[in-house]
CSV table of C-alpha atoms in Angstrom, one decimal:
chain,number,residue,atom,x,y,z
A,1054,MET,CA,17.3,-9.5,15.4
A,1055,LYS,CA,16.4,-9.6,11.7
A,1056,SER,CA,13.4,-7.6,10.6
A,1057,LYS,CA,11.7,-7.1,7.3
A,1058,SER,CA,9.4,-4.2,6.6
A,1059,LEU,CA,6.5,-3.5,4.3
A,1060,SER,CA,5.1,-0.1,3.7
A,1061,LEU,CA,1.9,0.9,2.1
A,1062,ALA,CA,3.2,4.2,0.2
A,1063,LEU,CA,2.2,0.8,2.4
A,1064,ILE,CA,5.6,0.4,4.2
A,1065,LEU,CA,6.7,-3.1,5.4
A,1066,SER,CA,10.1,-3.8,6.7
A,1067,ALA,CA,12.5,-6.7,7.8
A,1068,GLY,CA,16.1,-6.6,9.0
A,1069,MET,CA,18.7,-7.1,11.8
A,1070,ALA,CA,18.8,-5.1,15.1
A,1071,THR,CA,20.0,-1.8,13.6
A,1072,PHE,CA,19.2,-2.7,9.9
A,1073,SER,CA,16.0,-3.2,8.1
A,1074,ASN,CA,14.8,-3.5,4.6
A,1075,ALA,CA,11.5,-2.0,3.4
A,1076,THR,CA,9.2,-3.0,0.5
A,1077,ILE,CA,6.9,-0.2,-0.6
A,1078,VAL,CA,3.4,-1.0,-2.1
A,1079,GLY,CA,1.9,1.6,-4.5
A,1080,PHE,CA,-0.8,-0.4,-6.4
A,1081,GLY,CA,0.2,0.6,-10.0
A,1082,GLN,CA,0.5,-1.8,-12.8
A,1083,LEU,CA,-2.2,-4.1,-11.4
A,1084,GLY,CA,-5.2,-3.2,-13.6
A,1085,GLY,CA,-8.0,-0.7,-13.9
A,1086,ASN,CA,-11.0,0.0,-11.8
A,1087,ASN,CA,-12.3,-2.9,-9.7
A,1088,THR,CA,-9.5,-5.2,-10.6
A,1089,MET,CA,-8.9,-7.6,-7.7
A,1090,ILE,CA,-5.6,-6.9,-5.9
A,1091,PRO,CA,-3.6,-10.2,-6.1
A,1092,GLY,CA,-3.7,-12.1,-2.9
A,1093,GLY,CA,0.1,-12.3,-2.7
A,1094,LEU,CA,0.9,-8.7,-3.7
A,1095,ALA,CA,4.4,-7.9,-2.3
A,1096,SER,CA,4.7,-11.3,-0.6
A,1097,ARG,CA,8.3,-12.5,-0.2
A,1098,ALA,CA,9.5,-9.6,-2.3
A,1099,SER,CA,13.0,-10.1,-3.6
A,1100,VAL,CA,12.9,-7.8,-6.6
A,1101,ASP,CA,10.6,-5.0,-7.8
A,1102,GLY,CA,7.3,-6.2,-9.1
A,1103,ASN,CA,4.0,-4.8,-10.4
A,1104,GLY,CA,2.6,-2.5,-7.7
A,1105,TYR,CA,5.6,-2.5,-5.4
A,1106,VAL,CA,9.4,-1.8,-5.2
A,1107,VAL,CA,12.2,-3.0,-3.0
A,1108,SER,CA,14.4,0.0,-3.5
A,1109,ASN,CA,14.8,0.2,0.3
A,1110,GLY,CA,15.8,-3.5,0.5
A,1111,ALA,CA,14.1,-6.8,-0.3
A,1112,THR,CA,11.7,-8.5,2.1
A,1113,PRO,CA,11.8,-12.2,1.0
A,1114,ASN,CA,11.2,-13.5,4.5
A,1115,ILE,CA,7.8,-11.8,4.9
A,1116,ALA,CA,4.7,-13.5,3.4
A,1117,VAL,CA,1.8,-11.2,2.7
A,1118,THR,CA,-1.9,-12.2,2.0
A,1119,TRP,CA,-4.6,-9.7,1.0
A,1120,ASP,CA,-8.2,-10.8,1.5
A,1121,PRO,CA,-10.1,-11.2,-1.9
A,1122,GLU,CA,-12.3,-8.1,-1.4
A,1123,TRP,CA,-9.5,-5.6,-1.9
A,1124,ASP,CA,-9.4,-4.0,-5.4
A,1125,ILE,CA,-7.8,-1.2,-7.4
A,1126,HIS,CA,-9.5,2.1,-8.1
A,1127,THR,CA,-8.5,5.0,-10.3
A,1128,SER,CA,-11.2,7.6,-9.6
A,1129,ASN,CA,-10.1,11.2,-9.3
A,1130,PHE,CA,-11.8,11.2,-5.9
A,1131,PHE,CA,-8.8,9.3,-4.7
A,1132,SER,CA,-6.3,12.0,-6.1
A,1133,ALA,CA,-5.6,13.5,-2.6
A,1134,LEU,CA,-4.7,10.0,-1.4
A,1135,GLU,CA,-2.5,9.3,-4.3
A,1136,ASN,CA,-0.7,12.6,-3.9
A,1137,ARG,CA,-0.1,12.3,-0.2
A,1138,THR,CA,2.9,9.9,-0.8
A,1139,VAL,CA,4.0,9.8,-4.4
A,1140,GLY,CA,6.4,6.9,-5.3
A,1141,GLY,CA,7.6,8.4,-8.6
A,1142,GLY,CA,7.0,5.4,-10.9
A,1143,ALA,CA,4.4,3.3,-12.7
A,1144,TRP,CA,4.5,0.9,-9.7
A,1145,ASP,CA,2.7,3.6,-7.8
A,1146,ASN,CA,1.0,6.3,-9.9
A,1147,GLU,CA,0.8,4.5,-13.3
A,1148,GLY,CA,-0.4,6.9,-16.0
A,1149,ASN,CA,-0.3,9.8,-13.5
A,1150,VAL,CA,-3.8,8.9,-12.3
A,1151,PRO,CA,-4.7,7.5,-8.9
A,1152,ARG,CA,-3.9,3.8,-8.3
A,1153,ILE,CA,-5.0,2.9,-4.8
A,1154,GLY,CA,-6.3,-0.1,-2.8
A,1155,GLN,CA,-10.0,0.4,-2.4
A,1156,LEU,CA,-12.0,-0.9,0.6
A,1157,ASP,CA,-15.3,-2.0,-1.0
A,1158,LEU,CA,-16.8,-3.4,2.2
A,1159,ALA,CA,-16.8,-2.8,6.0
A,1160,PHE,CA,-14.2,-5.4,6.8
A,1161,HIS,CA,-10.9,-6.0,5.2
A,1162,THR,CA,-7.6,-7.7,6.2
A,1163,ILE,CA,-3.9,-8.1,5.3
A,1164,SER,CA,-1.9,-10.8,6.9
A,1165,PHE,CA,1.8,-11.0,7.4
A,1166,ALA,CA,3.9,-14.0,8.3
A,1167,ALA,CA,7.6,-13.7,9.2
A,1168,ASP,CA,10.0,-16.6,8.7
A,1169,ALA,CA,11.9,-17.9,11.8
A,1170,GLN,CA,14.6,-15.4,12.8
A,1171,TYR,CA,12.8,-12.6,11.0
A,1172,ALA,CA,10.3,-10.0,12.2
A,1173,LEU,CA,7.7,-7.8,10.6
A,1174,VAL,CA,8.0,-4.0,10.8
A,1175,LEU,CA,4.9,-2.3,9.8
A,1176,ASN,CA,5.8,1.3,9.1
A,1177,SER,CA,2.9,3.3,7.7
A,1178,PHE,CA,0.2,3.8,5.1
A,1179,ASP,CA,-2.2,6.6,4.0
A,1180,PHE,CA,-6.0,6.1,4.5
A,1181,VAL,CA,-8.8,8.2,3.0
A,1182,HIS,CA,-12.5,8.7,3.1
A,1183,THR,CA,-13.4,10.4,-0.1
A,1184,ALA,CA,-15.7,13.4,-0.4
A,1185,GLU,CA,-17.7,11.8,-3.2
A,1186,THR,CA,-20.7,11.5,-0.8
A,1187,ALA,CA,-20.9,13.7,2.2
A,1188,GLY,CA,-20.8,11.8,5.5
A,1189,THR,CA,-18.8,10.4,8.4
A,1190,THR,CA,-17.4,6.9,9.1
A,1191,VAL,CA,-15.7,5.4,12.1
A,1192,TRP,CA,-13.1,2.7,11.6
A,1193,ASN,CA,-11.3,0.4,14.1
A,1194,LEU,CA,-7.9,-0.6,12.9
A,1195,THR,CA,-6.1,-3.4,14.7
A,1196,LEU,CA,-3.0,-5.6,14.4
A,1197,THR,CA,-3.3,-8.9,16.1
A,1198,ASN,CA,-0.8,-11.7,16.6
A,1199,SER,CA,-1.2,-15.4,16.0
A,1200,SER,CA,-2.8,-15.7,19.4
A,1201,SER,CA,-5.4,-13.0,18.4
A,1202,ALA,CA,-3.9,-10.6,21.0
A,1203,VAL,CA,-4.1,-7.0,19.9
A,1204,VAL,CA,-0.6,-5.5,19.6
A,1205,TRP,CA,-1.5,-2.2,18.0
A,1206,SER,CA,-4.8,-0.4,17.3
A,1207,ARG,CA,-6.2,2.9,16.2
A,1208,ASP,CA,-9.7,4.3,16.0
A,1209,LEU,CA,-10.5,6.8,13.3
A,1210,THR,CA,-13.5,9.2,12.9
A,1211,MET,CA,-13.4,10.3,9.3
A,1212,ASN,CA,-15.6,13.3,8.4
A,1213,ASN,CA,-15.0,13.9,4.7
A,1214,ALA,CA,-15.9,17.6,5.1
A,1215,ASP,CA,-12.7,17.9,7.1
A,1216,VAL,CA,-9.5,16.9,5.2
A,1217,SER,CA,-7.6,16.7,8.5
A,1218,SER,CA,-9.8,13.8,9.5
A,1219,SER,CA,-10.6,12.2,6.2
A,1220,LEU,CA,-7.1,11.8,4.8
A,1221,VAL,CA,-4.7,10.3,7.5
A,1222,THR,CA,-1.3,8.9,7.5
A,1223,VAL,CA,-1.5,5.9,9.8
A,1224,ALA,CA,1.9,5.1,11.3
A,1225,PRO,CA,2.0,1.9,13.5
A,1226,ASN,CA,5.8,1.9,13.4
A,1227,PHE,CA,5.4,-1.6,14.8
A,1228,THR,CA,8.1,-4.2,15.2
A,1229,GLY,CA,7.0,-7.8,15.7
A,1230,GLU,CA,8.5,-10.8,17.3
A,1231,LEU,CA,10.8,-13.2,15.5
A,1232,GLY,CA,8.9,-15.8,13.4
A,1233,GLU,CA,5.4,-14.3,14.4
A,1234,SER,CA,2.4,-13.8,12.1
A,1235,TYR,CA,0.1,-10.7,12.3
A,1236,LEU,CA,-3.3,-9.7,10.9
A,1237,LEU,CA,-4.0,-6.1,10.0
A,1238,THR,CA,-7.8,-5.5,10.2
A,1239,PHE,CA,-9.9,-2.6,8.9
A,1240,SER,CA,-13.3,-2.7,10.5
A,1241,ARG,CA,-15.9,-0.1,9.9
A,1242,ALA,CA,-17.8,0.5,13.1
A,1243,SER,CA,-20.4,3.0,11.8
A,1244,GLU,CA,-21.4,5.2,8.9
A,1245,THR,CA,-23.9,8.0,8.2
A,1246,TYR,CA,-24.5,6.8,4.6
A,1247,GLY,CA,-23.8,3.7,2.5
A,1248,SER,CA,-20.0,4.3,2.3
A,1249,ASN,CA,-18.8,1.0,0.6
A,1250,GLY,CA,-16.2,1.9,-1.9
A,1251,ARG,CA,-15.6,5.4,-0.6
A,1252,HIS,CA,-12.3,4.5,1.3
A,1253,GLY,CA,-8.8,3.6,0.1
A,1254,ILE,CA,-5.2,3.0,1.2
A,1255,ASP,CA,-2.0,3.9,-0.5
């Protein structure tokens, strides 16, 4: 089996039975605050590019699509998120300031489509609810296949007064089927204040 992996330092992989490659997304080199994340960031990655590296192996057989509401943010409120997994280059922490993927709204998606004879491996990503405004949010994270069946899920209650619940490494460690497509969904179920823009991934 060939699998390809994408990681949100996000980690995504693809490879054969005992071998997989991994593209790591870090969100550097894409612009300043509120710059829209390119819809094809890290899609079919064969060489390093702005915001990602293929140092663990290229993933040219995995197409990635980000919804148009994702953007970049560099606020120091995201420093703990940036520092959780540091990539060590401008592709991740350009200028030694946070460069993260910000969730502006209550619903965001990332889609993955594997070529025939290849499979998605979704390794891990870091997710934060900043302490800029005190409060608690609840998120439902799901990964669904092309038939809309849920193949992985996790519910998170993120109280930003408690770092152990507000900064989380989410590790699906999911390996998909050959040639299958998947949709990773972030859906906010509740909030105790207007929390748009107070969450990010890296």
